[in-house]
Amino acid sequence: MEIWVPFRKACLGGAGEVLVGDRIVNVLIPPGVEDGHGMEVEGVGFVVRVENDAQMWRDEADIHQTITVDRYEAKEGTDVTIRILDGYMKVTVPAGIEMGQKLRLKGRGIAIPGQERGHMYLTVAITGTDTGRARVRKINLGSGD
């Protein structure tokens, strides 16, 4: 039998329910459980299947995500709000960042018991648009007075 677990619950751990025969049984998902991990609940063996996440992926205790900024924001720097495992966080993208560079959020990865907490790595993608510059131009043009 298989237990399908959402990505974030697999990373953070938590309680869940499993249908065993005709009854529902509570199960505790350990933090950092990986796809294919075997578990036993009330004498019944299960294989954990971790659902994919559209924004994040993991490498052991580390979490990875790609963030996108435009060329102007990459040149001048900007703040972006990103989704992390347990909510949202504002991150400063430094001026002069280049395509493919990574930002490290220390200790924002998975807390696997008996191991050092992982980190979150943000890989920067830069679009060809200058939406940030267009906003600045519009502000600077003003009313013409």
PDB file of N, CA, C and O in Angstrom, residues 134-143:
ATOM      1  N   ALA A 134      10.128  50.465 -16.370  1.00  0.00           N
ATOM      2  CA  ALA A 134       8.909  51.114 -16.868  1.00  0.00           C
ATOM      3  C   ALA A 134       8.163  51.778 -15.711  1.00  0.00           C
ATOM      4  O   ALA A 134       7.647  52.882 -15.857  1.00  0.00           O
ATOM      5  N   ARG A 135       8.115  51.145 -14.562  1.00  0.00           N
ATOM      6  CA  ARG A 135       7.463  51.742 -13.394  1.00  0.00           C
ATOM      7  C   ARG A 135       8.183  53.020 -12.976  1.00  0.00           C
ATOM      8  O   ARG A 135       7.566  54.026 -12.669  1.00  0.00           O
ATOM      9  N   VAL A 136       9.515  53.004 -12.970  1.00  0.00           N
ATOM     10  CA  VAL A 136      10.285  54.175 -12.579  1.00  0.00           C
ATOM     11  C   VAL A 136      10.070  55.306 -13.574  1.00  0.00           C
ATOM     12  O   VAL A 136       9.860  56.455 -13.201  1.00  0.00           O
ATOM     13  N   ARG A 137      10.091  55.003 -14.874  1.00  0.00           N
ATOM     14  CA  ARG A 137       9.873  56.036 -15.889  1.00  0.00           C
ATOM     15  C   ARG A 137       8.518  56.685 -15.700  1.00  0.00           C
ATOM     16  O   ARG A 137       8.382  57.894 -15.777  1.00  0.00           O
ATOM     17  N   LYS A 138       7.492  55.872 -15.449  1.00  0.00           N
ATOM     18  CA  LYS A 138       6.136  56.398 -15.284  1.00  0.00           C
ATOM     19  C   LYS A 138       6.078  57.348 -14.083  1.00  0.00           C
ATOM     20  O   LYS A 138       5.490  58.409 -14.141  1.00  0.00           O
ATOM     21  N   ILE A 139       6.738  56.990 -13.008  1.00  0.00           N
ATOM     22  CA  ILE A 139       6.770  57.844 -11.818  1.00  0.00           C
ATOM     23  C   ILE A 139       7.525  59.139 -12.122  1.00  0.00           C
ATOM     24  O   ILE A 139       7.097  60.228 -11.781  1.00  0.00           O
ATOM     25  N   ASN A 140       8.670  59.029 -12.814  1.00  0.00           N
ATOM     26  CA  ASN A 140       9.485  60.196 -13.095  1.00  0.00           C
ATOM     27  C   ASN A 140       8.836  61.155 -14.090  1.00  0.00           C
ATOM     28  O   ASN A 140       9.096  62.347 -14.056  1.00  0.00           O
ATOM     29  N   LEU A 141       8.013  60.649 -14.996  1.00  0.00           N
ATOM     30  CA  LEU A 141       7.367  61.507 -15.976  1.00  0.00           C
ATOM     31  C   LEU A 141       6.364  62.431 -15.301  1.00  0.00           C
ATOM     32  O   LEU A 141       6.212  63.576 -15.680  1.00  0.00           O
ATOM     33  N   GLY A 142       5.693  61.927 -14.301  1.00  0.00           N
ATOM     34  CA  GLY A 142       4.753  62.723 -13.516  1.00  0.00           C
ATOM     35  C   GLY A 142       3.705  63.406 -14.381  1.00  0.00           C
ATOM     36  O   GLY A 142       3.341  62.922 -15.445  1.00  0.00           O
ATOM     37  N   SER A 143       3.271  64.588 -13.956  1.00  0.00           N
ATOM     38  CA  SER A 143       2.195  65.300 -14.647  1.00  0.00           C
ATOM     39  C   SER A 143       2.737  66.359 -15.593  1.00  0.00           C
ATOM     40  O   SER A 143       1.964  67.028 -16.279  1.00  0.00           O
TER      41      SER A 143
END
